[in-house]
Amino acid sequence: MSEYQTKNLMKKINYKNFPDKNGYFAEFGGKFVSETLMHPLNELLKSYNKIAKSTNFRNELKKELSQFVGRPTPIYHASRISKELGNCNIFLKREDLNHTGAHKINNAMGQAMLAKSMGKKRIIAETGAGQHGVATATACARYDLKCVIYMGSKDIQRQKINVYRMKLLGAEVISVDSGSKTLKDALNEALRDWVTNVDDTHYIIGSVAGPHPYPMIVRDFQSVIGHECKKQMKTLFNKKPNILVACVGGGSNAIGMFHPFLNEDVDMIGVEAAGLGLNTGKHAAPLNKGKPGILHGNRTYIMEDDNGQIESTHSISAGLDYPGVGPEHSWLKNNNRVKYVSVTDKEALKAFHYLTEKEGIIPALETAHALAYAFKIAKKLNKKNILINLSGRGDKDIDTVALLNRIQV
Ligand SMILES: *Cc1c(COP(=O)(O)O)cnc(C)c1O
């Protein structure tokens, strides 16, 4: 077994059977919400179970993903860097080529269609970097749904272009000034809105976080990534991947790629943001440095201090800057099925430039974390097929990168 062998061969778990009917992945997940949200969450679960079985819905979604989103996204064999880094084959699943530039649209489209089928007229969502906000605003324009996006005031400052994109698409962007003025505070506000407006409103959560059934719904809509990978690796390259690598913020692009492979002989690596370093306290790596607790309606690994206060996080990439993680990842960590590592701001920035210069692809800074770790192991391993989820494109990060480089010069 290699150093990166992460699957637990002793336990025979059928990963497709989780979460259980109460939304648990063993001790993680669940539904820790006020009484007022129990009913809407149960309604959501009922509606979702109905459409998940409906051939009509599935065909309609498939058509939308093909004609509107641009799926299937290709897999690209990055031959130039594969050669330069040693003798592994590096493959990139090109989620950056989706409409709106990242994997977020897979979930936003699915949930907007679900909301429509439930007769909802108004959509709310939270966003950090703005990618989920843009994806949701896009789906709402497509389906004629009213759209309200909650965003931390600090993120609004950092991501001006995405804020304007949302407004152009017809969304109302509400600035959240509480707490750290970032993603976790926007999520709190969105949950509050949902409690008051639940009759006509559906809340589209952007990652595999939140109370049950969200982690399951978002995972299922993102699993199109892994299903395509399985087919494409075979038909395009006649190979099987040996190692899957993806970055982990809330964990939706990672679980989307991993889930269809969980019962197969493939190693998997999730990469968290180590920020300025795991020992500096300035990072966003709850699976590496956090402990189990409750955040945003589910039990999972979180970053909290000894008084139970959520700690502030830091990452170069706004999309990874979150103190929690989807509960399924916490379970996969404790099962030893997926290995969770971390990459610093500096390493991610280096990988960002490397891919850009050597392959002509500008990745998102989130994605650059996955790339940095994959490049590191490609140098050490022999003849492995490494498949990386290229979760998004880097256009939104150009200002950040320019600023960092000027400071470093
Ligand atoms: C939002 C985002 C992420 C992080 O979210 P996950 O739910 O962990 O996937 C990663 N990459 C890109 C490009 C994103 O926009």
Coordinates of C-alpha atoms and ligand atoms in Angstrom, one line a residue:
M1 CA 0.0 0.0 0.0
S2 CA 1.2 3.5 -0.8
E3 CA 1.7 6.2 1.7
Y4 CA -1.4 7.8 0.3
Q5 CA -3.6 4.7 0.7
T6 CA -6.5 6.1 2.5
K7 CA -9.3 3.7 2.1
N8 CA -10.2 1.6 5.0
L9 CA -10.1 -2.0 3.8
M10 CA -11.3 -3.4 7.1
K11 CA -14.7 -1.7 7.2
K12 CA -17.2 -2.6 4.5
I13 CA -19.4 0.4 4.3
N14 CA -21.8 1.0 1.5
Y15 CA -21.4 4.8 1.3
K16 CA -24.4 5.1 -0.9
N17 CA -26.6 4.3 2.1
F18 CA -25.7 7.5 3.9
P19 CA -26.9 9.8 5.4
D20 CA -29.4 7.7 7.4
K21 CA -33.1 8.7 7.4
N22 CA -32.4 11.3 10.2
G23 CA -29.6 12.9 8.2
Y24 CA -26.7 11.4 10.1
F25 CA -23.3 10.2 8.8
A26 CA -22.6 8.2 12.0
E27 CA -22.2 11.0 14.6
F28 CA -22.1 13.8 12.1
G29 CA -24.8 15.8 10.4
G30 CA -28.3 15.9 11.7
K31 CA -30.7 18.8 12.1
F32 CA -29.9 21.3 14.9
V33 CA -32.4 24.0 14.2
S34 CA -35.2 25.9 15.9
E35 CA -38.7 24.3 16.0
T36 CA -39.9 26.7 13.2
L37 CA -37.4 25.3 10.7
M38 CA -38.3 21.6 11.4
H39 CA -41.4 21.7 9.3
P40 CA -39.9 23.4 6.2
L41 CA -36.9 21.0 6.3
N42 CA -39.2 18.1 6.4
E43 CA -41.2 19.5 3.5
L44 CA -38.0 20.0 1.5
L45 CA -36.9 16.4 2.2
K46 CA -40.3 15.1 1.0
S47 CA -40.2 17.2 -2.2
Y48 CA -36.6 16.3 -2.9
N49 CA -37.3 12.5 -2.5
K50 CA -40.1 12.9 -4.9
I51 CA -38.2 14.6 -7.7
A52 CA -35.1 12.5 -7.1
K53 CA -37.1 9.5 -8.2
S54 CA -38.8 11.3 -11.1
T55 CA -37.5 10.5 -14.6
N56 CA -39.1 13.7 -15.9
F57 CA -37.1 15.8 -13.4
R58 CA -33.9 14.0 -14.1
N59 CA -34.3 14.3 -17.9
E60 CA -35.1 18.0 -17.5
L61 CA -32.1 18.6 -15.3
K62 CA -29.9 16.8 -17.7
K63 CA -31.1 18.9 -20.6
E64 CA -30.5 22.1 -18.6
L65 CA -27.0 21.0 -17.6
S66 CA -26.2 20.2 -21.2
Q67 CA -27.7 23.2 -22.9
F68 CA -27.4 26.0 -20.3
V69 CA -24.4 25.0 -18.1
G70 CA -22.3 23.3 -20.8
R71 CA -21.9 19.8 -19.4
P72 CA -20.3 17.4 -19.6
T73 CA -17.2 19.4 -18.8
P74 CA -14.0 17.9 -20.4
I75 CA -11.2 16.1 -18.6
Y76 CA -7.9 17.5 -19.8
H77 CA -4.6 15.5 -19.6
A78 CA -2.1 18.2 -18.5
S79 CA 0.8 16.5 -20.3
R80 CA 3.3 19.4 -20.0
I81 CA 3.3 19.6 -16.2
S82 CA 2.9 15.8 -15.9
K83 CA 6.2 15.4 -17.6
E84 CA 7.9 18.2 -15.8
L85 CA 6.9 17.0 -12.4
G86 CA 7.9 13.3 -12.9
N87 CA 6.2 10.4 -14.4
C88 CA 2.6 10.6 -13.0
N89 CA -0.3 11.5 -15.3
I90 CA -2.1 14.6 -14.2
F91 CA -5.7 15.0 -15.3
L92 CA -7.9 18.0 -14.7
K93 CA -11.7 17.9 -14.5
R94 CA -12.6 21.2 -16.1
E95 CA -15.4 22.5 -13.8
D96 CA -14.0 26.0 -14.6
L97 CA -15.5 25.7 -18.1
N98 CA -19.1 25.6 -16.6
H99 CA -21.3 28.6 -17.3
T100 CA -20.5 31.2 -14.6
G101 CA -17.0 29.7 -14.1
A102 CA -17.2 27.1 -11.3
H103 CA -19.0 24.0 -10.1
K104 CA -21.5 26.0 -8.0
I105 CA -24.0 26.2 -10.9
N106 CA -24.6 22.4 -10.8
N107 CA -26.2 22.8 -7.4
A108 CA -27.9 26.2 -8.1
M109 CA -29.7 24.9 -11.2
G110 CA -30.8 21.7 -9.4
Q111 CA -32.1 23.5 -6.4
A112 CA -33.8 26.3 -8.4
M113 CA -35.7 23.6 -10.4
L114 CA -36.6 21.9 -7.1
A115 CA -37.9 25.2 -5.7
K116 CA -39.9 25.8 -8.9
S117 CA -41.5 22.3 -8.5
M118 CA -42.4 23.2 -4.9
G119 CA -44.2 26.3 -6.1
K120 CA -41.7 28.7 -4.4
K121 CA -41.5 32.2 -5.9
R122 CA -38.6 33.7 -4.0
I123 CA -35.0 32.4 -3.6
I124 CA -32.5 33.4 -0.9
A125 CA -28.8 32.4 -0.7
E126 CA -25.6 33.2 1.1
T127 CA -22.3 33.8 -0.6
G128 CA -18.7 34.4 0.3
A129 CA -16.6 35.0 -2.8
G130 CA -19.7 35.6 -4.7
Q131 CA -19.5 32.5 -6.9
H132 CA -22.6 30.9 -5.3
G133 CA -24.4 34.2 -5.4
V134 CA -23.7 34.6 -9.1
A135 CA -24.7 31.0 -9.8
T136 CA -28.0 31.4 -7.9
A137 CA -28.8 34.8 -9.5
T138 CA -28.2 33.2 -12.9
A139 CA -30.5 30.3 -12.2
C140 CA -33.1 32.7 -10.9
A141 CA -32.9 34.8 -14.0
R142 CA -33.3 31.6 -16.0
Y143 CA -36.4 30.5 -14.1
D144 CA -38.0 33.9 -13.3
L145 CA -37.6 33.6 -9.5
K146 CA -37.1 36.6 -7.2
C147 CA -33.5 36.4 -5.8
V148 CA -32.0 37.8 -2.6
I149 CA -28.4 37.2 -1.8
Y150 CA -26.8 37.7 1.7
M151 CA -23.2 38.7 1.7
G152 CA -20.8 39.9 4.4
S153 CA -19.9 43.5 4.1
K154 CA -16.2 42.6 4.1
D155 CA -16.7 40.2 1.2
I156 CA -18.8 42.8 -0.7
Q157 CA -15.7 45.1 -0.5
R158 CA -13.4 42.2 -1.7
Q159 CA -15.6 41.0 -4.5
K160 CA -17.0 44.0 -6.2
I161 CA -17.3 42.5 -9.7
N162 CA -19.3 39.5 -8.5
V163 CA -21.6 41.9 -6.6
Y164 CA -22.3 43.9 -9.7
R165 CA -22.8 40.7 -11.7
M166 CA -25.5 39.6 -9.3
K167 CA -27.2 43.0 -9.6
L168 CA -27.1 42.8 -13.3
L169 CA -28.8 39.4 -13.1
G170 CA -31.6 41.0 -11.1
A171 CA -30.7 39.9 -7.6
E172 CA -30.9 42.1 -4.5
V173 CA -27.6 41.9 -2.5
I174 CA -28.0 42.5 1.2
S175 CA -24.9 43.5 3.1
V176 CA -24.4 41.7 6.4
D177 CA -22.5 43.7 9.0
S178 CA -22.6 41.3 12.0
G179 CA -19.7 39.2 13.4
S180 CA -16.7 38.9 11.1
K181 CA -18.8 40.3 8.2
T182 CA -18.0 37.2 6.0
L183 CA -19.6 34.0 4.9
K184 CA -20.6 32.5 8.2
D185 CA -22.5 35.6 9.1
A186 CA -24.2 35.7 5.7
L187 CA -25.3 32.1 6.3
N188 CA -26.8 33.1 9.7
E189 CA -28.7 36.0 8.2
A190 CA -30.1 33.8 5.3
L191 CA -31.3 31.2 7.9
R192 CA -33.1 34.1 9.7
D193 CA -34.7 35.3 6.6
W194 CA -35.9 31.7 5.8
V195 CA -37.6 31.3 9.2
T196 CA -39.7 34.4 8.5
N197 CA -40.5 33.9 4.9
V198 CA -40.6 30.1 4.6
D199 CA -44.1 30.0 2.9
D200 CA -42.9 31.5 -0.5
T201 CA -39.2 31.2 -0.1
H202 CA -36.6 28.4 -0.8
Y203 CA -33.1 28.7 0.6
I204 CA -30.4 27.5 -1.7
I205 CA -27.4 26.6 0.4
G206 CA -24.2 26.8 -1.6
S207 CA -22.2 23.9 -0.2
V208 CA -22.7 20.5 1.5
A209 CA -23.3 22.3 4.9
G210 CA -26.4 23.2 6.9
P211 CA -29.0 21.0 8.4
H212 CA -30.3 17.8 6.8
P213 CA -31.3 17.4 4.0
Y214 CA -29.0 20.1 2.5
P215 CA -25.7 18.1 2.7
M216 CA -27.4 15.3 0.9
I217 CA -29.2 17.4 -1.7
V218 CA -26.1 19.4 -2.6
R219 CA -24.0 16.3 -2.7
D220 CA -26.4 14.6 -5.1
F221 CA -26.5 17.6 -7.5
Q222 CA -22.7 17.9 -7.4
S223 CA -22.2 14.2 -7.9
V224 CA -22.6 14.7 -11.7
I225 CA -18.9 15.6 -11.5
G226 CA -17.8 12.2 -10.3
H227 CA -20.2 10.3 -12.5
E228 CA -18.8 12.0 -15.5
C229 CA -15.2 11.5 -14.4
K230 CA -15.8 7.7 -14.1
K231 CA -17.1 7.5 -17.6
Q232 CA -14.6 9.9 -19.2
M233 CA -11.5 8.4 -17.7
K234 CA -12.5 5.1 -19.3
T235 CA -13.8 6.3 -22.7
L236 CA -11.3 9.2 -23.3
F237 CA -8.2 7.7 -21.8
N238 CA -8.9 4.0 -21.1
K239 CA -7.5 4.5 -17.6
K240 CA -8.7 4.5 -14.0
P241 CA -7.7 7.3 -11.7
N242 CA -5.5 6.2 -8.8
I243 CA -5.9 9.4 -6.7
L244 CA -8.6 12.0 -6.7
V245 CA -7.6 15.5 -5.3
A246 CA -10.0 18.4 -4.6
C247 CA -10.0 21.5 -2.4
V248 CA -12.4 21.6 0.6
G249 CA -14.1 24.7 1.8
G250 CA -17.6 23.6 2.7
G251 CA -16.7 20.5 0.6
S252 CA -19.2 20.4 -2.3
N253 CA -16.8 20.2 -5.2
A254 CA -14.8 17.5 -3.4
I255 CA -17.8 15.4 -2.4
G256 CA -19.2 15.8 -5.9
M257 CA -16.1 14.2 -7.3
F258 CA -15.5 11.7 -4.5
H259 CA -18.9 10.3 -3.9
P260 CA -19.4 8.1 -6.9
F261 CA -16.0 6.6 -6.2
L262 CA -16.3 5.9 -2.5
N263 CA -16.9 2.2 -2.9
E264 CA -14.1 1.8 -5.4
D265 CA -10.4 1.2 -5.2
V266 CA -9.3 4.9 -5.5
D267 CA -7.4 7.0 -3.0
M268 CA -8.9 10.4 -2.2
I269 CA -7.3 13.6 -0.8
G270 CA -9.2 16.7 0.3
V271 CA -7.1 19.9 0.7
E272 CA -8.0 22.5 3.2
A273 CA -6.7 26.1 3.5
A274 CA -3.7 26.3 5.9
G275 CA -3.7 30.1 5.4
L276 CA -0.5 31.5 7.0
G277 CA 0.2 28.1 8.6
L278 CA -1.7 25.6 10.7
N279 CA 0.1 26.7 13.8
T280 CA -0.5 30.4 13.4
G281 CA -4.2 30.2 14.1
K282 CA -4.8 32.0 10.9
H283 CA -6.2 29.3 8.7
A284 CA -9.5 27.7 7.6
A285 CA -8.7 24.0 8.2
P286 CA -11.3 22.5 10.6
L287 CA -10.6 18.9 9.6
N288 CA -6.9 19.3 10.4
K289 CA -7.1 21.6 13.4
G290 CA -10.7 21.7 14.6
K291 CA -12.9 19.6 16.7
P292 CA -16.5 18.2 16.5
G293 CA -19.2 20.8 17.4
I294 CA -22.4 22.3 16.0
L295 CA -22.4 25.0 13.4
H296 CA -25.2 26.1 11.0
G297 CA -27.6 23.3 11.9
N298 CA -25.3 20.2 11.8
R299 CA -22.6 18.4 13.8
T300 CA -19.2 18.5 12.1
Y301 CA -15.6 19.5 12.6
I302 CA -15.5 23.2 13.3
M303 CA -13.0 25.8 14.5
E304 CA -14.1 27.0 17.9
D305 CA -12.3 28.3 21.0
D306 CA -12.5 26.8 24.5
N307 CA -15.5 29.0 25.3
G308 CA -17.4 27.6 22.3
Q309 CA -17.0 30.7 20.2
I310 CA -16.5 30.2 16.5
E311 CA -12.9 31.3 15.7
S312 CA -12.1 33.7 12.9
T313 CA -10.6 32.1 9.8
H314 CA -8.1 33.2 7.3
S315 CA -7.4 32.1 3.7
I316 CA -6.2 33.8 0.6
S317 CA -9.3 32.4 -1.1
A318 CA -12.7 33.6 0.0
G319 CA -14.3 30.4 -1.0
L320 CA -12.3 28.3 1.5
D321 CA -12.6 30.9 4.3
Y322 CA -15.2 29.0 6.4
P323 CA -14.8 27.7 10.0
G324 CA -16.9 24.5 9.3
V325 CA -17.1 21.7 6.7
G326 CA -19.8 19.4 5.4
P327 CA -20.6 16.6 7.9
E328 CA -20.0 13.9 5.4
H329 CA -16.3 14.9 5.2
S330 CA -16.1 14.7 9.0
W331 CA -17.3 11.1 8.8
L332 CA -15.0 10.2 5.8
K333 CA -12.1 11.6 7.8
N334 CA -12.9 9.6 10.9
N335 CA -13.4 6.5 8.7
N336 CA -10.0 7.0 7.1
R337 CA -11.7 6.8 3.8
V338 CA -10.4 10.2 2.6
K339 CA -7.2 11.9 3.7
Y340 CA -7.4 15.6 4.6
V341 CA -4.3 17.7 4.2
S342 CA -3.7 21.4 4.0
V343 CA -1.8 23.9 1.8
T344 CA -0.7 27.4 2.8
D345 CA -1.6 30.7 1.0
K346 CA 1.9 30.9 -0.3
E347 CA 2.0 27.3 -1.7
A348 CA -1.4 27.9 -3.4
L349 CA -0.2 31.1 -5.0
K350 CA 2.8 29.3 -6.4
A351 CA 0.6 26.6 -7.9
F352 CA -1.7 29.3 -9.3
H353 CA 1.2 30.7 -11.3
Y354 CA 2.6 27.4 -12.3
L355 CA -0.6 26.1 -13.9
T356 CA -1.2 29.4 -15.6
E357 CA 2.2 29.6 -17.1
K358 CA 2.7 25.9 -18.0
E359 CA -0.8 24.9 -19.2
G360 CA -2.5 28.2 -20.1
I361 CA -5.3 27.7 -17.5
I362 CA -5.9 30.4 -14.8
P363 CA -7.4 28.5 -11.8
A364 CA -9.4 29.9 -8.9
L365 CA -7.3 30.4 -5.8
E366 CA -9.5 27.8 -4.1
T367 CA -8.6 25.3 -6.8
A368 CA -4.9 26.3 -6.5
H369 CA -4.9 24.6 -3.1
A370 CA -5.8 21.2 -4.6
L371 CA -3.2 21.8 -7.4
A372 CA -0.4 22.6 -5.0
Y373 CA -0.9 19.4 -3.1
A374 CA -1.3 17.3 -6.2
F375 CA 1.9 18.7 -7.7
K376 CA 3.8 17.9 -4.5
I377 CA 2.8 14.2 -4.5
A378 CA 3.2 13.9 -8.3
K379 CA 6.9 14.4 -7.7
K380 CA 7.1 11.6 -5.2
L381 CA 4.9 8.9 -6.8
N382 CA 5.5 6.6 -9.6
K383 CA 3.1 6.2 -12.6
K384 CA -0.1 7.2 -10.9
N385 CA -3.1 8.7 -12.6
I386 CA -3.9 11.8 -10.5
L387 CA -7.3 13.4 -11.2
I388 CA -7.7 16.9 -9.8
N389 CA -11.0 18.7 -9.6
L390 CA -10.4 22.1 -11.3
S391 CA -13.3 23.6 -9.4
G392 CA -13.3 27.1 -10.9
R393 CA -11.5 29.7 -13.0
G394 CA -9.4 32.4 -11.6
D395 CA -10.8 35.5 -13.3
K396 CA -12.4 36.6 -10.0
D397 CA -9.0 36.4 -8.2
I398 CA -7.0 38.5 -10.5
D399 CA -7.1 41.6 -8.3
T400 CA -6.0 39.6 -5.2
V401 CA -3.1 38.0 -7.1
A402 CA -2.0 41.3 -8.5
L403 CA -2.0 42.9 -5.1
L404 CA -0.1 40.0 -3.5
N405 CA 2.5 40.1 -6.2
R406 CA 3.0 43.8 -5.9
I407 CA 3.5 43.5 -2.2
Q408 CA 6.0 40.7 -2.6
V409 CA 8.1 42.5 -5.3
Ligands
LIG1 C1 -16.9 28.0 -3.6 C2 -15.8 27.4 -4.2 C3 -15.0 26.4 -3.6 C4 -15.3 25.9 -2.2 O1 -16.5 25.4 -2.0 P1 -16.7 23.8 -1.8 O2 -18.1 23.7 -1.4 O3 -15.7 23.3 -0.9 O4 -16.5 23.2 -3.2 C5 -14.0 25.8 -4.3 N1 -13.6 26.3 -5.6 C6 -14.3 27.2 -6.2 C7 -13.9 27.6 -7.6 C8 -15.4 27.8 -5.6 O5 -16.1 28.8 -6.2

